[in-house]
Coordinates of C-alpha atoms and ligand atoms in Angstrom, one line a residue:
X1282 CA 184.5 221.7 165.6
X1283 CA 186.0 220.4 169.4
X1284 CA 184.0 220.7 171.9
X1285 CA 185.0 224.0 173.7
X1286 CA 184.4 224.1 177.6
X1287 CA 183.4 226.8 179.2
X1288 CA 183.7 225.3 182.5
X1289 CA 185.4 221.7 182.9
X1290 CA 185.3 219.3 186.0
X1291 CA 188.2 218.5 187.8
X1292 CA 185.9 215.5 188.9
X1293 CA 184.2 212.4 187.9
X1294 CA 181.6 210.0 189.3
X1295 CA 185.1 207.5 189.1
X1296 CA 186.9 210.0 191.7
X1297 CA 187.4 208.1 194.9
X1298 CA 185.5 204.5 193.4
X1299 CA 188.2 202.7 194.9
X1300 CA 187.9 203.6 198.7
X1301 CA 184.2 203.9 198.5
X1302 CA 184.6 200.0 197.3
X1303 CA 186.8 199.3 200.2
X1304 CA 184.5 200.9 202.5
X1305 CA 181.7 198.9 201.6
X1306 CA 183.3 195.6 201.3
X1307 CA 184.5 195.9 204.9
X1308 CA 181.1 196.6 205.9
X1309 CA 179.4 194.0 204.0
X1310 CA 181.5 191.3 205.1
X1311 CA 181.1 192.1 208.7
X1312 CA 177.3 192.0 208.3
X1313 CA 177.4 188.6 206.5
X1314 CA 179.8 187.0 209.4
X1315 CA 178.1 188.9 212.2
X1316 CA 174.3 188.7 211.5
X1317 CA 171.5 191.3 213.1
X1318 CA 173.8 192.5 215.9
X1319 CA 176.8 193.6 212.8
X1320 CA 173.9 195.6 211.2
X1321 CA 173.0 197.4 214.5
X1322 CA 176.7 198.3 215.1
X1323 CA 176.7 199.7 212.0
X1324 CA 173.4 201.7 212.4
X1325 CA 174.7 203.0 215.7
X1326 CA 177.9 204.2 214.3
X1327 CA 177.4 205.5 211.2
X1328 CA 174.0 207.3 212.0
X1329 CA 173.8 207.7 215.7
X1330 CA 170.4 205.4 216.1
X1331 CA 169.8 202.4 218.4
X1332 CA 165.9 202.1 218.0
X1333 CA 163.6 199.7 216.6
X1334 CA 164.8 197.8 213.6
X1335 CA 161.5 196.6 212.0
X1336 CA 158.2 199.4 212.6
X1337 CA 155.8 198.0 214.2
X1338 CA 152.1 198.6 212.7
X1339 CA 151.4 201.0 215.8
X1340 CA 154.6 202.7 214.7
X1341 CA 153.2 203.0 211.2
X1342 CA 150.2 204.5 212.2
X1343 CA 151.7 206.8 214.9
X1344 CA 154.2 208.1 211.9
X1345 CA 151.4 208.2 209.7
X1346 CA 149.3 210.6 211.7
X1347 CA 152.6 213.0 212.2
X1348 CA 151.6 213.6 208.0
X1349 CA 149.9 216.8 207.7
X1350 CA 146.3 216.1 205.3
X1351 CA 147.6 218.6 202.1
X1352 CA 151.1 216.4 202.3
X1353 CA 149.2 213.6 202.1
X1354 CA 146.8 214.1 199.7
X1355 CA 150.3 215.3 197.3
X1356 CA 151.7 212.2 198.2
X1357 CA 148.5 210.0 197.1
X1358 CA 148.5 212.3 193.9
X1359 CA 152.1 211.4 193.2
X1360 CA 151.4 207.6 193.9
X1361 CA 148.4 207.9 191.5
X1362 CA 150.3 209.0 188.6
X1363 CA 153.5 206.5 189.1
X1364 CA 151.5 203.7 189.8
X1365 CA 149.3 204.3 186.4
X1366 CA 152.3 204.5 184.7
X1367 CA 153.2 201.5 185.9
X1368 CA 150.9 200.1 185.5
X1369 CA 150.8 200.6 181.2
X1370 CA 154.1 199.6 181.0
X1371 CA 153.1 196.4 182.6
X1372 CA 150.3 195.8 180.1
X1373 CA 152.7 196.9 177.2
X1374 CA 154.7 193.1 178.5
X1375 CA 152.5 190.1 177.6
X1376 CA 153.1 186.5 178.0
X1377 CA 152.7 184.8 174.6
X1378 CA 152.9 181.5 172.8
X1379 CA 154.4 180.7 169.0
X1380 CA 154.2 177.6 167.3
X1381 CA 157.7 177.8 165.3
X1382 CA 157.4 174.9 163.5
X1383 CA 154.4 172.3 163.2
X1384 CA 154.2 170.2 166.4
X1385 CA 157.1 172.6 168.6
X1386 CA 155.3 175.7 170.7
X1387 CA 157.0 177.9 172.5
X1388 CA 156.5 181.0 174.9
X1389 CA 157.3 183.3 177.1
X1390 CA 156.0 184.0 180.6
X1391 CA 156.6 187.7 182.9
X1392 CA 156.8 186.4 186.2
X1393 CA 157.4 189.0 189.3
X1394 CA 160.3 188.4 191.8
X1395 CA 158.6 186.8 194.9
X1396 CA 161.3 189.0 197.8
X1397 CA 161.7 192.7 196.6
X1398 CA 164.2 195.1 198.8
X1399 CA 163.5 198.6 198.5
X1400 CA 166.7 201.3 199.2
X1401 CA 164.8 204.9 200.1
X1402 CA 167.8 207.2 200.5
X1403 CA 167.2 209.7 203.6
X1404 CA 170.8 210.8 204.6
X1405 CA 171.1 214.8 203.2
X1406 CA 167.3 215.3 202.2
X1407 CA 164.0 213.0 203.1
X1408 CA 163.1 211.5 200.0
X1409 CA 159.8 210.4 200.3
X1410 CA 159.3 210.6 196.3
X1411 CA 162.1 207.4 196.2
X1412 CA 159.4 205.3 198.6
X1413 CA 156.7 206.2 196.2
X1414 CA 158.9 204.8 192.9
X1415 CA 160.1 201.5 194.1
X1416 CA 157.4 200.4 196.2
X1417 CA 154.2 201.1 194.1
X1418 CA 156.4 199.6 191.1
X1419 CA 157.0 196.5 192.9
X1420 CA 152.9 196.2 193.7
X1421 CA 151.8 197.0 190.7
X1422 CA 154.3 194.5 189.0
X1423 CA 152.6 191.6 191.4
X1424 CA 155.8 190.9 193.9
X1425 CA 154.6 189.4 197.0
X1426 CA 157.3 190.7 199.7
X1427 CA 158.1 194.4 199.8
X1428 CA 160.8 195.2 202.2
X1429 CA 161.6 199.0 202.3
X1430 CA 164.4 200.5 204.6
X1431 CA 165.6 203.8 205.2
X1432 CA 168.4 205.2 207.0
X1433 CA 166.6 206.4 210.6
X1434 CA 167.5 209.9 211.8
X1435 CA 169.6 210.0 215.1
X1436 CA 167.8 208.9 218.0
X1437 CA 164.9 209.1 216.4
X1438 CA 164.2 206.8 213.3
X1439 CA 162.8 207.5 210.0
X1440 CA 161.3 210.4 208.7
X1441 CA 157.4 209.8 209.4
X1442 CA 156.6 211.3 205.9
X1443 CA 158.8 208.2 204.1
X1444 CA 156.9 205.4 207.0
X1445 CA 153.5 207.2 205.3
X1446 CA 154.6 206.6 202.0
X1447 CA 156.3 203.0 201.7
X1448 CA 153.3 201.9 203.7
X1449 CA 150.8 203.4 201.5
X1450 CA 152.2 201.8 198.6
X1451 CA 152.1 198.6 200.1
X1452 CA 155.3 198.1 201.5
X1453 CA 154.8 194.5 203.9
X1454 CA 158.2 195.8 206.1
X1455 CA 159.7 199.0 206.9
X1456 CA 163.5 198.4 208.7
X1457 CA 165.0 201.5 210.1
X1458 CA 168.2 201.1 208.6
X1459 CA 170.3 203.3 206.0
X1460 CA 173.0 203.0 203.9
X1461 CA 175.3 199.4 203.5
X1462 CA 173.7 198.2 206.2
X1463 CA 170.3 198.4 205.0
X1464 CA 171.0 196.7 201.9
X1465 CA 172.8 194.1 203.2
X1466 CA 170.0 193.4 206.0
X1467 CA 167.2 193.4 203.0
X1468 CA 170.1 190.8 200.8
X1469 CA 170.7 188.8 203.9
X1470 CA 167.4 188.6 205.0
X1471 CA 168.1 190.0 208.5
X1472 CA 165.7 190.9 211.4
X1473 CA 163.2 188.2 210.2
X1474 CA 162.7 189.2 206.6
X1475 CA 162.9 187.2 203.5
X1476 CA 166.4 187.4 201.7
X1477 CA 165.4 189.7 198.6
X1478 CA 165.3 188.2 195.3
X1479 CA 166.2 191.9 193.7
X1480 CA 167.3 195.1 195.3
X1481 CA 166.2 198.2 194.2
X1482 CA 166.5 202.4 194.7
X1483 CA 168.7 204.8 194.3
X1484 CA 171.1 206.2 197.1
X1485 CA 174.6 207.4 197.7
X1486 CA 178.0 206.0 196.3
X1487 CA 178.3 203.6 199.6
X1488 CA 174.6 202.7 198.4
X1489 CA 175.1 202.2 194.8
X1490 CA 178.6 200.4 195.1
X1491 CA 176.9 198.0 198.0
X1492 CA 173.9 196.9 195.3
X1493 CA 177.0 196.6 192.9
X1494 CA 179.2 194.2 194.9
X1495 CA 176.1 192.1 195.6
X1496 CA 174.9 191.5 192.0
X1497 CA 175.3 188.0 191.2
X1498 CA 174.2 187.0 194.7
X1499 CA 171.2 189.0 194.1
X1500 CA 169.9 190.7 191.7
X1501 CA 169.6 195.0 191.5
X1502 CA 167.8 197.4 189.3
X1503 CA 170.8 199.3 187.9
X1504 CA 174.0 201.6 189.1
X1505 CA 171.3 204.4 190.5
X1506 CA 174.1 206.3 192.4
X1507 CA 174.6 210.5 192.8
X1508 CA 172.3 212.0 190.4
X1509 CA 173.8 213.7 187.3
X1510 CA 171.5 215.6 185.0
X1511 CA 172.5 217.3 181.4
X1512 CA 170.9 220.0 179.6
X1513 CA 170.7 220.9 175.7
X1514 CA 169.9 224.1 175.1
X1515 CA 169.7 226.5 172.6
X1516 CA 169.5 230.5 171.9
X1517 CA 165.8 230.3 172.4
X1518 CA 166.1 229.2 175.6
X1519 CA 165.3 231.4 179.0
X1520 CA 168.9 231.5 180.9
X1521 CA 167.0 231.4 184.3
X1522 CA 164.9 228.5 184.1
X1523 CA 168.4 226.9 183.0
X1524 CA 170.6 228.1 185.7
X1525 CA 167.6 227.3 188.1
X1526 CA 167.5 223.8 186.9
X1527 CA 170.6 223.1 186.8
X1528 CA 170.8 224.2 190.5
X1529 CA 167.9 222.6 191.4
X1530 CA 169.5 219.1 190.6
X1531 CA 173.3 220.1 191.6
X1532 CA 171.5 220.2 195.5
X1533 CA 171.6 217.0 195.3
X1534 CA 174.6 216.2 196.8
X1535 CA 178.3 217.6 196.6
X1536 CA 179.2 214.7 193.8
X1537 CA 176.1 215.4 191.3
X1538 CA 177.1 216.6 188.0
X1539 CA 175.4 218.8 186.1
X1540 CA 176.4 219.8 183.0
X1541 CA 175.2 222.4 180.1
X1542 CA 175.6 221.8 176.3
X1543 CA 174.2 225.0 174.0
X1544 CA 175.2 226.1 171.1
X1545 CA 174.9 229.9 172.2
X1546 CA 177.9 231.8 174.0
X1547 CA 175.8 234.4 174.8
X1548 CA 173.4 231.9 176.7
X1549 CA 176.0 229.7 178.5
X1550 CA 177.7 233.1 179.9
X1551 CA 174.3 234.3 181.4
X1552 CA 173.7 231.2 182.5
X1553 CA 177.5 230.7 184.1
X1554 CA 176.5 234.4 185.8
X1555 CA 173.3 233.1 187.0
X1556 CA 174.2 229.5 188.8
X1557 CA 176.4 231.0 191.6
X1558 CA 173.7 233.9 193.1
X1559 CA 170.8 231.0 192.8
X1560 CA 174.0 228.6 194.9
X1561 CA 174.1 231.8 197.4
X1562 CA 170.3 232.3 198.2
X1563 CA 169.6 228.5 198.9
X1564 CA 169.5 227.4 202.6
X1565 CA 172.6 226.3 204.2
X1566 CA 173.2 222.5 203.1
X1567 CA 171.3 222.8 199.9
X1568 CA 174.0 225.7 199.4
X1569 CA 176.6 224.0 200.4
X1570 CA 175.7 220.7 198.5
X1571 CA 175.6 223.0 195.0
X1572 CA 178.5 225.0 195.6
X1573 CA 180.5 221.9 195.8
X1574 CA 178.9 220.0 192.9
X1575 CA 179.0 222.9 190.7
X1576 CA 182.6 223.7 191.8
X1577 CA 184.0 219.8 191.2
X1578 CA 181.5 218.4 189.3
X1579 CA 179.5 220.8 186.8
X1580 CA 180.8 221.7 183.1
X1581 CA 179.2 223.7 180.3
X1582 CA 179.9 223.3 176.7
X1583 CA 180.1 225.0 173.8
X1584 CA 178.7 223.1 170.5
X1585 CA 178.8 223.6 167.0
X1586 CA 175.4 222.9 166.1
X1587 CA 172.6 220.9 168.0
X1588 CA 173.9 217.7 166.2
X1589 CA 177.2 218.2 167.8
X1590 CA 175.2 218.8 171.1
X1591 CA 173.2 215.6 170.7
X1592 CA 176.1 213.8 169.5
X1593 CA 178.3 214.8 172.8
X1594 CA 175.3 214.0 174.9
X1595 CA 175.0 210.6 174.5
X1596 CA 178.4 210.3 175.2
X1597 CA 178.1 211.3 178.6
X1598 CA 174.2 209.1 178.9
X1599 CA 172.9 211.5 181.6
X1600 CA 170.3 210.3 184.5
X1601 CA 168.2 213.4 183.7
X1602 CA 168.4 215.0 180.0
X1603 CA 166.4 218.1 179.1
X1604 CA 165.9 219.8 176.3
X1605 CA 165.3 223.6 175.9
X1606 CA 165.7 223.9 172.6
X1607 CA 163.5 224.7 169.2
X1608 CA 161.9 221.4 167.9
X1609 CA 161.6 219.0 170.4
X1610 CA 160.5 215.7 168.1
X1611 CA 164.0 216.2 166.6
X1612 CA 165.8 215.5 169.7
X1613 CA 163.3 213.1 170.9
X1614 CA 164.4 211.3 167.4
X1615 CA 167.9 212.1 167.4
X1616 CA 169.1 211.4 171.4
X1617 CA 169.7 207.7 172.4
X1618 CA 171.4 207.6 175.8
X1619 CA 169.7 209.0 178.9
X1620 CA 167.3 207.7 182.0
X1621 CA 164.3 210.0 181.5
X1622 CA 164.0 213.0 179.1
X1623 CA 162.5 216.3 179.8
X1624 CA 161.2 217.8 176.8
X1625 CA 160.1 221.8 176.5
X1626 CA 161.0 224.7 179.5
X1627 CA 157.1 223.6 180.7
X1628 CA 158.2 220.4 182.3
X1629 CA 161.4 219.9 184.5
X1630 CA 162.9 217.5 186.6
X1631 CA 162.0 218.0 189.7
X1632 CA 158.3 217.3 188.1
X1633 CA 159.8 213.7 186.9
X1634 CA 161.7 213.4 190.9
X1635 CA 158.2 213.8 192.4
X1636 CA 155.0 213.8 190.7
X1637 CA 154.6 212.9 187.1
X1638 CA 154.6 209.7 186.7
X1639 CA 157.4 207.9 185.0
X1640 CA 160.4 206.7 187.6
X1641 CA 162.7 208.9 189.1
X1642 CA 164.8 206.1 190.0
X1643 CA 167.4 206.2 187.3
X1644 CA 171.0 205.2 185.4
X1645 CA 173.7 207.4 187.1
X1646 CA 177.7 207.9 186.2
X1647 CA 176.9 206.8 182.1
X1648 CA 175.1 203.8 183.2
X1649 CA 171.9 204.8 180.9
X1650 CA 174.7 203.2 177.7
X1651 CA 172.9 200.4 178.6
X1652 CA 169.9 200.6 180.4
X1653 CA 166.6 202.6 181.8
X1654 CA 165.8 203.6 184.9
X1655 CA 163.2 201.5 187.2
X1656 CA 160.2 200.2 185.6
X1657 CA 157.7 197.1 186.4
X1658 CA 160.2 195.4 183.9
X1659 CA 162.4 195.4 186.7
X1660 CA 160.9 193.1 188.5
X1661 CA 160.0 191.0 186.6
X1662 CA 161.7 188.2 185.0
X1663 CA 160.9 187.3 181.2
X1664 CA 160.7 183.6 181.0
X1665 CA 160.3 181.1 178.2
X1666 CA 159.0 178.0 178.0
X1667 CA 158.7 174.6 174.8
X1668 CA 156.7 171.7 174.6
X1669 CA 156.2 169.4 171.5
X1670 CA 154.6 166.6 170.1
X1671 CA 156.4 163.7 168.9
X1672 CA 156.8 164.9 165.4
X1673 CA 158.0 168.1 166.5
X1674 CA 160.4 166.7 168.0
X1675 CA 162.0 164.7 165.2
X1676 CA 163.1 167.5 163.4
X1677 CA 164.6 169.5 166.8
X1678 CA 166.1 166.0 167.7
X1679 CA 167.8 165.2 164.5
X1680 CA 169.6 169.1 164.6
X1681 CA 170.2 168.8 168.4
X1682 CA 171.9 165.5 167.8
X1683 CA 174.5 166.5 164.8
X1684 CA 174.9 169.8 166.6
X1685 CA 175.8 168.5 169.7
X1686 CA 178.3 165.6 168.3
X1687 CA 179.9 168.5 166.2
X1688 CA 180.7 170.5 169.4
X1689 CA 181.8 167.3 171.6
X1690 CA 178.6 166.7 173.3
X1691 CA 178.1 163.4 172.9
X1692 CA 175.8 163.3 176.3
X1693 CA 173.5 165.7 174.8
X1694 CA 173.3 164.0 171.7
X1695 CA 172.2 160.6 173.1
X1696 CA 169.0 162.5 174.5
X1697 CA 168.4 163.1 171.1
X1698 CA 169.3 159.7 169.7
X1699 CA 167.2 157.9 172.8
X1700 CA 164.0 160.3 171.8
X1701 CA 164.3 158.9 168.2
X1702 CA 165.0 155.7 168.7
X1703 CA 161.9 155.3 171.3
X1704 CA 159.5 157.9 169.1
X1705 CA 160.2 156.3 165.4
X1706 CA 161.5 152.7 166.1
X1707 CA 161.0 151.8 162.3
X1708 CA 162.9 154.9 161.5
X1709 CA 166.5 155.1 160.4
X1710 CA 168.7 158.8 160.9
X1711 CA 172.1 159.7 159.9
X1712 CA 172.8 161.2 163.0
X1713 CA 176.8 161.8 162.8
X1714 CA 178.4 164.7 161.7
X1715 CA 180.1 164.8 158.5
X1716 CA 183.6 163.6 157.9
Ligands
NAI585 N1 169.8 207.8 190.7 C1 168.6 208.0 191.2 O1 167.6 207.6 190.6 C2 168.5 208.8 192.5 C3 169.6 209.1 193.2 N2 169.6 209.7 194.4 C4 170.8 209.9 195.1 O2 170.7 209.3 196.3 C5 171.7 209.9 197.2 C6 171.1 210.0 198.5 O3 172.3 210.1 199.4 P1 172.2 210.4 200.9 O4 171.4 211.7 201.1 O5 173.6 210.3 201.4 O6 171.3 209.2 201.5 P2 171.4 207.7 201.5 O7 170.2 207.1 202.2 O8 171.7 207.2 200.1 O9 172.7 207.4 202.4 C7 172.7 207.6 203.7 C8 173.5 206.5 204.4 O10 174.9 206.5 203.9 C9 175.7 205.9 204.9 N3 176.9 206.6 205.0 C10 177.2 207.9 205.1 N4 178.5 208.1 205.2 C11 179.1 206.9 205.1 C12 180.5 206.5 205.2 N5 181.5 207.4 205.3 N6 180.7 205.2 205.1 C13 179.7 204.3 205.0 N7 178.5 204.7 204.9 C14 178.1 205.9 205.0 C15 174.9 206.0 206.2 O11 174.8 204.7 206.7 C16 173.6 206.5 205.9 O12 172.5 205.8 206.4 C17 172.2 211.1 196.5 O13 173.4 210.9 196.0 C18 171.1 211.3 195.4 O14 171.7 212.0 194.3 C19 168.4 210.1 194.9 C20 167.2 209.8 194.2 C21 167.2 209.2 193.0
3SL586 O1 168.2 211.1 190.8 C1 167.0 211.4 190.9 O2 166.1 210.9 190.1 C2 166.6 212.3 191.9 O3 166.7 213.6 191.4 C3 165.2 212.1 192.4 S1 164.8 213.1 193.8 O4 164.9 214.5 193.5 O5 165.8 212.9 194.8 O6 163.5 212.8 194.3
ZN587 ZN1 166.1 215.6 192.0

């Protein structure tokens, strides 16, 4: 059966791509020509702050103490859990070494990115959570140079909550600077700190598309962009805890999708009854960030069957996919394209966005196709690495030599040819390719 929508989107996360590009191109380019004082300009128009760039340590402290003790203790608990789940998924990488053929080892190495830039968005909502994922993943993966920044609030600077929390999980650098401008200070290595190697964290579109112009020159975690989140649920699931999760994620901004694939009429037209009173008894801007999301952005689907719910759900490879549905080992077989999974009505995620443990930074607009969200993996590059003896060689030699003539390398070939020649002097080889 087509899919039949309840409730279709008039947008996209590719609505307005093309001037958000422009936007951030202009910007970038200025920064690059114009240095420190470009970055400032910037800071001071687009969020109304002409402060202190880089915190001093008596800054840090003063923001620190700002932190009521409960708050802090949540936000050590959080740091707890992310950074031992960071720390298994760096001891599920291991360096290793194979001997492939008698005389010719080989191996592979995970070595950390030496600069790290860390993006923790602060322009609607003060997401201290964000600080928590990239920073702690960066320690615990063994990078040397954490730089965080976050956009400052006007006339003031950043939140003291976020200074708490990069600096607790061991941030070397906090700049008070948001948006384009504070990636392209942490790429350009403004205001005295090391160009970064990578960029990470999520943020807006101007955010996202700024990490995406710069790949090449640097490189970035993923597209981690406005958050979308997808729900699969079924007959036996509570209409409530659906409509509240899906506004709970659709307060994210006016662009975040959310969308709801069941198989039940009867469910999605409680659930389409339920979203707009829990819109209407949120505080102004989370209200206003819903209404608009859930207006433009949100679409709810009728299915078949739950493999024609599965099926459409990888299609659109959410950021966030839960399941509230019967039998959650089948989905956890049967789905293939999402950042994180939320499995059962008992977990949620606003758990995963906080406190659990795995990364809430994530693959937005159908980015999870192709990849996960943040991990130690990240940051660190998988290198390889060969050595042999002289009669491991002889075999690699004689192949690199006929290989190389038959694609027109004759240079490459030589360094095969010289190896042999010097190695087994008494030794003759057919080393031309076949006529
Ligand atoms: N994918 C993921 O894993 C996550 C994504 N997010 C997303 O991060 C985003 C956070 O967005 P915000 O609250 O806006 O904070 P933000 O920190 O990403 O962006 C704020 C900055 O945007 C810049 N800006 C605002 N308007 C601009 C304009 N017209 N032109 C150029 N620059 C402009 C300002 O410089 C400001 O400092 C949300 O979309 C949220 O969904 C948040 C957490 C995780
Ligand atoms: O996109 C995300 O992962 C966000 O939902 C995380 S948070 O809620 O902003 O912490
Ligand atoms: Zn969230």
């Amino acid at each position: 059966m087509a899919l039949r929508y309840l409730k279709k989107a008039p947008k996209t996360a590719a609505t307005d791509a093309g001037e958000t590009r422009r936007i951030v191109q202009k910007i970038l380019d200025e920064i690059e020509q114009g240095g420190d004082k470009a970055a400032r300009k910037y800071a001071l128009e687009l969020d109304k702050y002409d402060g202190n760039i880089v915190l001093t340590r008596d800054e840090i402290e003063a923001a620190s103490a700002q932190v009521p003790q409960r708050l802090q203790d949540d936000i050590r608990f959080a740091h707890d859990n992310v950074q031992r789940f960071a720390r298994a998924q760096r001891d599920s990488l291991r360096d290793f070494s194979v001997e492939l053929i008698p005389g010719l080892t080989t191996g592979q190495r995970a070595i950390p990115c030496r600069s790290v830039g860390c993006y923790v968005p602060g322009g609607r909502y003060s997401h201290v959570a964000s600080a928590i994922m990239t920073v702690t993943t960066a320690k615990v993966a063994g990078c040397q140079n954490i730089t965080a920044c976050s956009p400052p609030r006007p006339g003031v600077g950043i939140n003291p909550a976020i200074i708490f929390t990069a600096d607790l999980c061991g941030a070397d650098r906090i700049l008070s600077l948001g948006g384009v401008q504070g990636i392209a200070a942490m790429a350009y290595g403004l205001f005295g700190s090391p160009p970064a190697d990578i960029l990470v964290g999520p943020g807006n579109q101007f955010v996202a598309e700024a990490k995406r112009i710069l790949f090449g020159r640097v490189g970035i975690d993923m597209f981690a962009g406005p958050t979308d989140s997808l729900i699969l649920a079924d007959s036996g699931a509570d209409p409530m805890l659906v409509a509240a999760d899906l506004v709970g994620q659709a307060e994210h901004g006016y662009n975040s999708p959310v969308w709801l694939l069941t198989d039940d009429q009867a469910l999605a037209d409680k659930v389409l009854a339920l979203v707009p009173r829990l819109i209407a008894d949120l505080p102004e801007v989370n209200r206003m960030n819903a209404d608009a999301a859930w207006r433009d952005y949100a679409e709810v689907i009728l299915c078949a069957d739950r493999e024609e719910m599965a099926s459409a759900s990888d299609d659109y490879a959410p950021e966030h996919l839960t399941v509230q549905a019967a039998d959650p080992d089948w989905w956890l077989n049967r789905l293939q394209c999402y950042g994180s999974l939320f499995l059962g009505e008992e977990t949620t995620v606003a758990f995963g966005d906080k406190a659990s443990g795995p990364n809430h930074v994530l693959p937005t607009s159908g980015a999870a196709r192709y990849t996960g969200g943040l991990s130690v993996h990240k940051y660190m590059k998988l290198v390889t690495w060969q050595r042999a003896t002289r009669e491991g060689a002889r075999p690699i030699a004689e192949a690199t030599a006929r290989i190389s003539r038959l694609e027109g390398m004759e240079g490459h070939a030589r360094t095969a040819d010289i190896r042999l020649k010097k190695y087994f002097p008494d030794t003759s080889f057919d080393l031309d390719v076949a006529k």
